[in-house]
Short mmCIF file of C-alpha atoms and ligand atoms in Angstrom, two decimals:
data_model
loop_
_atom_site.label_atom_id
_atom_site.label_comp_id
_atom_site.label_asym_id
_atom_site.label_seq_id
_atom_site.Cartn_x
_atom_site.Cartn_y
_atom_site.Cartn_z
CA MET A 20 -12.31 65.12 85.75
CA ARG A 21 -14.95 67.34 84.25
CA ASP A 22 -13.69 66.41 80.75
CA LEU A 23 -13.80 62.74 81.56
CA ARG A 24 -17.39 63.04 82.73
CA ASP A 25 -18.56 65.01 79.70
CA LYS A 26 -16.78 62.65 77.31
CA TYR A 27 -18.38 59.49 78.72
CA ILE A 28 -21.86 60.97 79.23
CA ALA A 29 -21.84 62.04 75.57
CA LEU A 30 -20.49 58.71 74.31
CA ILE A 31 -23.08 56.78 76.31
CA ALA A 32 -25.90 58.95 75.02
CA ASP A 33 -24.80 58.29 71.44
CA ALA A 34 -24.08 54.56 71.81
CA PRO A 35 -25.95 52.72 69.04
CA ASP A 36 -26.15 49.27 70.70
CA GLU A 37 -25.47 47.20 73.80
CA ALA A 38 -22.04 46.06 72.62
CA THR A 39 -20.83 49.65 72.37
CA LEU A 40 -22.24 50.31 75.85
CA GLU A 41 -20.27 47.39 77.22
CA ASP A 42 -17.07 48.66 75.58
CA LEU A 43 -17.66 52.07 77.14
CA ARG A 44 -18.21 50.52 80.55
CA VAL A 45 -14.88 48.70 80.33
CA GLN A 46 -13.07 51.82 79.09
CA ALA A 47 -14.50 54.03 81.85
CA VAL A 48 -15.13 52.03 84.99
CA GLY A 49 -13.69 48.60 84.19
CA LYS A 50 -10.71 47.38 86.25
CA LYS A 51 -8.25 49.16 83.98
CA GLY A 52 -10.66 51.88 82.91
CA GLU A 53 -9.88 55.59 83.01
CA VAL A 54 -11.81 56.25 86.24
CA SER A 55 -10.28 53.25 87.99
CA LEU A 56 -6.77 54.35 87.00
CA GLN A 57 -7.42 57.77 88.50
CA MET A 58 -8.70 56.08 91.67
CA ARG A 59 -5.48 54.13 91.87
CA ALA A 60 -3.58 57.46 91.71
CA LEU A 61 -5.33 58.56 94.94
CA GLY A 62 -2.63 56.79 96.95
CA LYS A 63 0.00 59.15 95.74
CA MET A 64 -1.97 62.23 96.77
CA THR A 65 -1.71 64.24 99.91
CA PRO A 66 -4.50 63.61 102.40
CA GLU A 67 -6.07 66.98 101.56
CA GLU A 68 -6.05 66.35 97.84
CA ARG A 69 -7.42 62.89 98.44
CA GLN A 70 -10.32 64.20 100.50
CA VAL A 71 -11.51 66.21 97.53
CA ALA A 72 -10.60 63.84 94.69
CA GLY A 73 -11.84 60.62 96.39
CA PRO A 74 -15.55 61.49 96.73
CA ALA A 75 -15.47 63.23 93.35
CA LEU A 76 -14.14 60.07 91.63
CA ASN A 77 -16.71 57.91 93.42
CA ALA A 78 -19.47 60.25 92.35
CA LEU A 79 -18.15 60.15 88.76
CA LYS A 80 -18.09 56.36 88.82
CA ASP A 81 -21.71 56.31 90.09
CA GLU A 82 -22.82 58.81 87.51
CA ILE A 83 -21.28 56.84 84.65
CA ASN A 84 -22.78 53.59 85.96
CA SER A 85 -26.26 55.13 86.20
CA ALA A 86 -25.92 56.61 82.73
CA LEU A 87 -24.96 53.14 81.46
CA SER A 88 -27.95 51.39 83.04
CA ALA A 89 -30.37 54.15 82.03
CA LYS A 90 -29.19 53.85 78.43
CA LYS A 91 -29.42 50.06 78.58
CA ALA A 92 -33.02 50.24 79.84
CA ALA A 93 -33.91 52.74 77.13
CA MET A 94 -32.48 50.40 74.50
CA ALA A 95 -34.53 47.47 75.81
CA ASP A 96 -37.69 49.61 75.74
CA ALA A 97 -36.97 50.68 72.19
CA ALA A 98 -36.39 47.09 71.14
CA LEU A 99 -39.67 46.02 72.71
CA ASP A 100 -41.52 48.90 71.04
CA GLU A 101 -40.06 47.87 67.72
CA ARG A 102 -41.21 44.27 68.22
CA LEU A 103 -44.67 45.38 69.27
CA ARG A 104 -44.85 47.58 66.19
CA THR A 105 -43.82 44.88 63.73
CA GLU A 106 -45.20 41.72 65.32
CA TRP A 107 -48.77 42.73 65.92
CA LEU A 108 -51.67 40.46 65.18
CA ASP A 109 -55.29 41.46 64.99
CA VAL A 110 -57.06 38.64 66.76
CA THR A 111 -60.45 40.13 65.89
CA LEU A 112 -59.99 39.47 62.16
CA PRO A 113 -62.29 36.76 60.77
CA GLY A 114 -60.63 33.37 60.10
CA ARG A 115 -59.50 32.57 56.57
CA PRO A 116 -62.07 30.37 54.87
CA ARG A 117 -60.64 26.90 54.28
CA ARG A 118 -61.98 24.73 51.53
CA ALA A 119 -63.45 21.52 52.86
CA GLY A 120 -61.81 18.32 51.66
CA THR A 121 -63.89 15.74 49.82
CA ILE A 122 -64.22 11.99 49.92
CA HIS A 123 -62.66 10.37 46.85
CA PRO A 124 -65.18 8.52 44.65
CA ILE A 125 -63.24 5.27 45.17
CA SER A 126 -63.56 5.61 48.95
CA GLN A 127 -67.20 6.53 48.57
CA VAL A 128 -67.96 3.52 46.36
CA SER A 129 -66.01 1.15 48.65
CA GLU A 130 -68.14 2.40 51.53
CA GLU A 131 -71.31 1.95 49.49
CA VAL A 132 -70.38 -1.62 48.52
CA THR A 133 -69.46 -2.42 52.12
CA ALA A 134 -72.77 -1.02 53.41
CA ILE A 135 -74.76 -3.11 50.93
CA PHE A 136 -72.98 -6.38 51.69
CA ALA A 137 -72.90 -5.71 55.43
CA ASP A 138 -76.69 -5.60 55.21
CA MET A 139 -76.59 -9.13 53.76
CA GLY A 140 -74.37 -10.36 56.59
CA PHE A 141 -70.94 -10.08 54.94
CA ALA A 142 -67.98 -9.04 57.11
CA VAL A 143 -64.97 -7.18 55.70
CA ALA A 144 -61.69 -9.13 55.31
CA GLU A 145 -58.25 -7.88 54.40
CA GLY A 146 -54.97 -9.20 53.06
CA PRO A 147 -51.52 -7.83 52.15
CA GLN A 148 -50.90 -5.98 48.90
CA ILE A 149 -47.45 -7.56 48.61
CA GLU A 150 -48.38 -11.21 48.34
CA SER A 151 -46.55 -14.49 47.93
CA ASP A 152 -47.06 -16.09 44.54
CA TRP A 153 -48.58 -19.06 46.30
CA TYR A 154 -51.50 -17.01 47.66
CA ASN A 155 -51.85 -14.94 44.51
CA PHE A 156 -51.67 -17.89 42.07
CA ASP A 157 -51.06 -21.51 43.19
CA ALA A 158 -53.65 -21.56 45.98
CA LEU A 159 -56.18 -20.22 43.49
CA ASN A 160 -55.51 -23.14 41.15
CA ILE A 161 -53.28 -21.10 38.86
CA PRO A 162 -50.08 -23.22 38.58
CA SER A 163 -46.81 -21.79 37.21
CA HIS A 164 -47.38 -22.77 33.60
CA HIS A 165 -50.96 -21.45 33.57
CA PRO A 166 -51.61 -18.78 30.91
CA ALA A 167 -53.53 -16.66 33.47
CA ARG A 168 -50.20 -15.81 35.09
CA ALA A 169 -48.91 -14.30 31.89
CA GLU A 170 -52.23 -12.56 31.20
CA MET A 171 -52.21 -10.75 34.50
CA ASP A 172 -49.16 -8.52 33.75
CA THR A 173 -47.85 -9.19 37.22
CA PHE A 174 -45.43 -6.89 39.05
CA TYR A 175 -42.76 -9.04 40.68
CA THR A 176 -40.56 -7.94 43.56
CA ARG A 177 -36.80 -8.53 43.47
CA ARG A 178 -35.02 -10.87 45.84
CA GLY A 179 -31.36 -10.76 46.80
CA ALA A 180 -28.89 -12.11 44.19
CA ASP A 181 -28.30 -15.41 46.06
CA ASP A 182 -31.95 -15.88 47.08
CA ASP A 183 -33.65 -18.33 44.73
CA ARG A 184 -37.05 -18.51 46.43
CA PRO A 185 -39.89 -17.34 44.13
CA PRO A 186 -40.32 -13.55 44.25
CA HIS A 187 -43.28 -11.91 45.94
CA VAL A 188 -45.80 -10.17 43.71
CA LEU A 189 -47.99 -7.12 44.02
CA ARG A 190 -51.31 -8.90 44.23
CA THR A 191 -53.00 -8.90 40.84
CA HIS A 192 -56.47 -9.40 42.32
CA THR A 193 -58.21 -9.54 45.71
CA SER A 194 -58.81 -13.30 45.33
CA PRO A 195 -55.84 -14.30 47.57
CA VAL A 196 -57.83 -12.84 50.47
CA GLN A 197 -60.24 -15.76 49.93
CA ILE A 198 -57.48 -18.21 50.87
CA ARG A 199 -56.22 -16.17 53.82
CA THR A 200 -59.71 -15.80 55.24
CA MET A 201 -60.57 -19.49 54.83
CA GLN A 202 -57.33 -20.42 56.60
CA ALA A 203 -57.88 -17.94 59.40
CA GLU A 204 -61.58 -18.46 60.03
CA GLY A 205 -62.68 -21.78 58.55
CA ALA A 206 -66.24 -22.45 57.41
CA PRO A 207 -68.99 -21.22 57.35
CA LEU A 208 -67.90 -17.87 56.00
CA ARG A 209 -69.34 -14.72 54.47
CA VAL A 210 -66.87 -11.93 53.65
CA ILE A 211 -66.08 -9.22 51.17
CA ALA A 212 -62.52 -7.98 50.66
CA PRO A 213 -62.17 -4.54 49.08
CA GLY A 214 -58.69 -3.28 48.28
CA ARG A 215 -55.93 -2.26 45.92
CA VAL A 216 -54.59 -4.51 43.21
CA TYR A 217 -51.80 -4.05 40.67
CA ARG A 218 -51.14 -4.90 37.03
CA ALA A 219 -48.64 -3.50 34.53
CA ASP A 220 -51.13 -1.84 32.20
CA TYR A 221 -51.92 1.78 31.38
CA ASP A 222 -54.53 3.37 29.09
CA GLN A 223 -57.91 5.09 29.37
CA THR A 224 -59.47 2.09 31.10
CA HIS A 225 -56.40 0.63 32.86
CA THR A 226 -54.10 1.98 35.56
CA PRO A 227 -51.23 0.00 37.15
CA MET A 228 -53.02 0.25 40.50
CA PHE A 229 -56.77 -0.18 40.74
CA HIS A 230 -59.40 -1.53 43.13
CA GLN A 231 -61.45 -4.67 43.43
CA VAL A 232 -63.87 -6.11 45.89
CA GLU A 233 -63.86 -9.86 46.38
CA GLY A 234 -66.86 -11.74 47.75
CA LEU A 235 -66.85 -15.18 49.34
CA ALA A 236 -69.66 -17.17 50.94
CA ILE A 237 -69.13 -20.70 52.20
CA ASP A 238 -71.70 -22.95 53.77
CA LYS A 239 -73.15 -26.47 53.53
CA ASP A 240 -75.67 -25.84 50.78
CA ILE A 241 -74.68 -22.64 48.98
CA SER A 242 -75.56 -22.67 45.29
CA MET A 243 -75.47 -20.53 42.15
CA ALA A 244 -79.02 -19.45 43.07
CA ASN A 245 -77.70 -17.78 46.23
CA LEU A 246 -74.98 -16.11 44.17
CA LYS A 247 -77.51 -14.79 41.68
CA TRP A 248 -79.79 -13.39 44.40
CA CYS A 249 -76.92 -11.68 46.22
CA LEU A 250 -75.60 -10.08 43.07
CA GLU A 251 -79.05 -8.91 42.00
CA GLU A 252 -79.63 -7.33 45.39
CA PHE A 253 -76.23 -5.74 45.20
CA VAL A 254 -76.66 -4.28 41.73
CA LYS A 255 -80.13 -2.88 42.53
CA ALA A 256 -78.91 -1.27 45.75
CA PHE A 257 -75.69 0.02 44.25
CA PHE A 258 -77.13 1.59 41.12
CA GLU A 259 -80.21 2.68 43.10
CA VAL A 260 -82.71 1.20 40.63
CA GLU A 261 -85.89 -0.78 41.33
CA ASP A 262 -85.30 -3.50 38.82
CA VAL A 263 -82.30 -4.77 37.02
CA GLU A 264 -81.78 -7.69 34.74
CA LEU A 265 -78.59 -9.69 35.09
CA ARG A 266 -77.20 -12.03 32.48
CA PHE A 267 -74.96 -14.88 33.60
CA ARG A 268 -72.58 -15.79 30.80
CA ALA A 269 -70.62 -19.02 31.07
CA SER A 270 -66.95 -18.21 31.43
CA HIS A 271 -63.74 -19.62 32.82
CA PHE A 272 -61.72 -18.77 35.92
CA PRO A 273 -59.25 -21.27 37.37
CA PHE A 274 -60.58 -20.70 40.90
CA THR A 275 -64.28 -21.32 40.18
CA GLU A 276 -66.23 -24.19 38.65
CA PRO A 277 -68.63 -23.41 37.11
CA SER A 278 -67.68 -19.82 36.34
CA ALA A 279 -69.86 -17.00 35.11
CA GLU A 280 -69.33 -13.44 34.00
CA VAL A 281 -72.22 -11.19 34.88
CA ASP A 282 -73.62 -8.48 32.62
CA ILE A 283 -76.33 -5.95 33.44
CA ARG A 284 -78.95 -4.67 31.05
CA CYS A 285 -78.39 -1.05 30.15
CA SER A 286 -78.86 1.61 27.50
CA TRP A 287 -76.46 4.26 26.23
CA GLU A 288 -79.19 6.40 24.68
CA GLY A 289 -78.11 10.00 24.14
CA GLY A 290 -74.66 9.18 25.40
CA THR A 291 -75.71 8.62 29.00
CA LEU A 292 -75.78 5.25 30.64
CA LYS A 293 -79.05 3.97 32.09
CA ILE A 294 -78.95 0.81 34.17
CA GLY A 295 -81.85 -1.65 34.01
CA GLU A 296 -83.32 -0.68 30.63
CA GLY A 297 -82.35 -0.82 26.95
CA ASP A 298 -80.78 -3.41 24.67
CA ASP A 299 -77.14 -3.27 25.69
CA TRP A 300 -75.27 -5.45 28.16
CA LEU A 301 -72.44 -4.28 30.36
CA GLU A 302 -70.01 -6.71 31.93
CA ILE A 303 -69.47 -5.86 35.59
CA LEU A 304 -67.99 -8.85 37.39
CA GLY A 305 -66.62 -12.39 37.44
CA SER A 306 -68.02 -15.09 39.68
CA GLY A 307 -68.64 -18.77 40.20
CA MET A 308 -68.72 -21.70 42.62
CA VAL A 309 -65.44 -22.00 44.54
CA HIS A 310 -63.23 -24.71 43.01
CA PRO A 311 -62.63 -27.71 45.34
CA LYS A 312 -58.86 -27.20 45.03
CA VAL A 313 -59.27 -23.63 46.28
CA LEU A 314 -61.26 -24.82 49.31
CA GLU A 315 -58.49 -27.34 50.00
CA ALA A 316 -55.84 -24.63 49.81
CA GLY A 317 -57.87 -22.77 52.41
CA ASN A 318 -57.96 -25.91 54.64
CA ILE A 319 -61.68 -26.37 54.10
CA ASN A 320 -63.03 -29.83 53.27
CA PRO A 321 -64.70 -29.67 49.81
CA ASP A 322 -66.75 -32.80 50.57
CA GLU A 323 -68.44 -30.97 53.41
CA TRP A 324 -68.56 -27.34 52.28
CA GLN A 325 -69.18 -25.36 49.14
CA GLY A 326 -69.42 -21.73 48.28
CA PHE A 327 -69.59 -18.96 45.75
CA ALA A 328 -67.12 -16.20 45.01
CA PHE A 329 -67.12 -13.07 42.91
CA GLY A 330 -64.80 -10.21 42.01
CA VAL A 331 -65.90 -6.70 41.01
CA GLY A 332 -63.81 -3.80 39.74
CA ILE A 333 -64.55 -0.92 42.11
CA ASP A 334 -63.15 1.74 39.80
CA ARG A 335 -65.23 0.43 36.94
CA ILE A 336 -68.55 0.49 38.81
CA ALA A 337 -67.63 3.94 40.21
CA MET A 338 -67.11 5.22 36.65
CA LEU A 339 -70.44 3.74 35.58
CA LYS A 340 -72.45 5.05 38.52
CA TYR A 341 -71.01 8.55 38.62
CA GLY A 342 -70.38 9.08 34.90
CA ILE A 343 -66.61 9.40 35.16
CA PRO A 344 -65.14 8.93 31.68
CA ASP A 345 -61.39 8.43 32.26
CA LEU A 346 -60.07 5.98 34.84
CA ARG A 347 -56.66 7.68 35.00
CA ALA A 348 -58.21 10.87 36.41
CA PHE A 349 -59.02 8.92 39.61
CA PHE A 350 -55.34 8.93 40.52
CA ASP A 351 -54.15 12.33 39.21
CA SER A 352 -54.94 14.16 42.48
CA ASP A 353 -56.24 17.13 40.48
CA LEU A 354 -58.03 19.34 43.04
CA ARG A 355 -60.58 20.60 40.50
CA TRP A 356 -61.48 17.02 39.61
CA LEU A 357 -61.68 16.04 43.28
CA ARG A 358 -63.99 18.95 44.08
CA HIS A 359 -66.19 18.07 41.14
CA TYR A 360 -66.48 14.31 41.70
CA GLY A 361 -65.72 14.18 45.44
CA PHE A 362 -68.31 13.58 48.17
CA ALA A 363 -68.97 15.61 51.31
CA GLY A 364 -67.10 14.22 54.31
CA LEU A 365 -70.12 13.69 56.53
CA ASP A 366 -72.37 11.85 54.07
CA VAL A 367 -71.54 8.33 55.22
CA PRO A 368 -73.29 5.91 52.87
CA THR A 369 -75.95 3.79 54.57
CA LEU A 370 -78.83 1.82 53.18
CA HIS A 371 -81.42 3.64 55.28
CA GLY A 372 -79.95 7.14 54.80
CA GLY A 373 -79.28 6.73 51.09
CA LEU A 374 -76.08 5.55 49.49
CA SER A 375 -75.07 8.55 47.44
CA ARG A 376 -77.63 11.33 48.16
N1 DAH B 5 -59.92 -12.50 40.34
C1 DAH B 5 -60.60 -12.20 39.09
C2 DAH B 5 -59.86 -11.10 38.38
O1 DAH B 5 -59.12 -10.40 38.95
C3 DAH B 5 -62.00 -11.76 39.35
C4 DAH B 5 -62.84 -12.88 39.87
C5 DAH B 5 -63.51 -13.72 39.01
C6 DAH B 5 -62.92 -13.08 41.21
C7 DAH B 5 -64.30 -14.74 39.48
C8 DAH B 5 -63.71 -14.13 41.73
C9 DAH B 5 -64.38 -14.96 40.81
O2 DAH B 5 -63.82 -14.37 43.03
O3 DAH B 5 -65.16 -15.96 41.30
O4 DAH B 5 -60.07 -10.90 37.23
#
């Protein structure tokens, strides 16, 4: 019995893990373990022998059980110590500095444009970027055979093989929002619609996705004079200059009659652009009086109402204002570029607080 005790106490002391401990428990004091087998043999002993062997076997069983639980507890302590040693964390260390994000110049300029027109009483309207060809073309007086459709490098969506309805398009301009807003709200109306537009074109001044802001004002006696005043106010506020000269050049758009492209006086002296002075002209937008057919498409009676509309390239005026040379860089997501041209998150553009500080 002495041997049995010494053997198991030594084995338990050396056990490397809990699984070994469990094996030892089964071998020693499990139902068919060595100690239990000896206990079973008690029956064959004489009463005298049994009186000695019985308590001794019970004591051995207790001793082995205590050794097992002591070793188990020691293992748990060691495991906890090991975790505490490897998983520590110094909560008094200073936080890691995180670089602040920046507002993208396109977002900034959209906010600036919105602030300026909001001040003139224009609300913001929206429309889908995947548009039916009716809203993108027909309703704007651009029928199927019209060359403007080909000129716009339209992205078409694909329909199912047995679906012969005309495909949807990625809107090629923000002008369809004119129709949607007229239909939804009727006249009178004063909205701008900033947003993404798409054309299959790619070089230093064209990307397949870019941004426009549409303007639309409808009332009983709106004229080109109102258009001119609004655009002058806009250009002065946007480029943050006291005076600016606009040139209205006769042009043609299917959705306006008459139509005008608008240039601003500028100079490129020394390679930098100055707005409002010099002998050069820079084209910045298309505009005109809303065509009667377009009013009709928007369910507005052209005998009663008239209006002006304009469309400006947001990316283009952002490049001009902030001296950004390559349009493609806008959409490269290059962090160095974004940090250089980006705007601080809290500088919300307002007319009273300054647009671009
Ligand atoms: N939709 C035109 C384009 O994408 C821009 C435009 C021109 C919009 C004249 C207008 C407008 O509202 O009156 O090129």
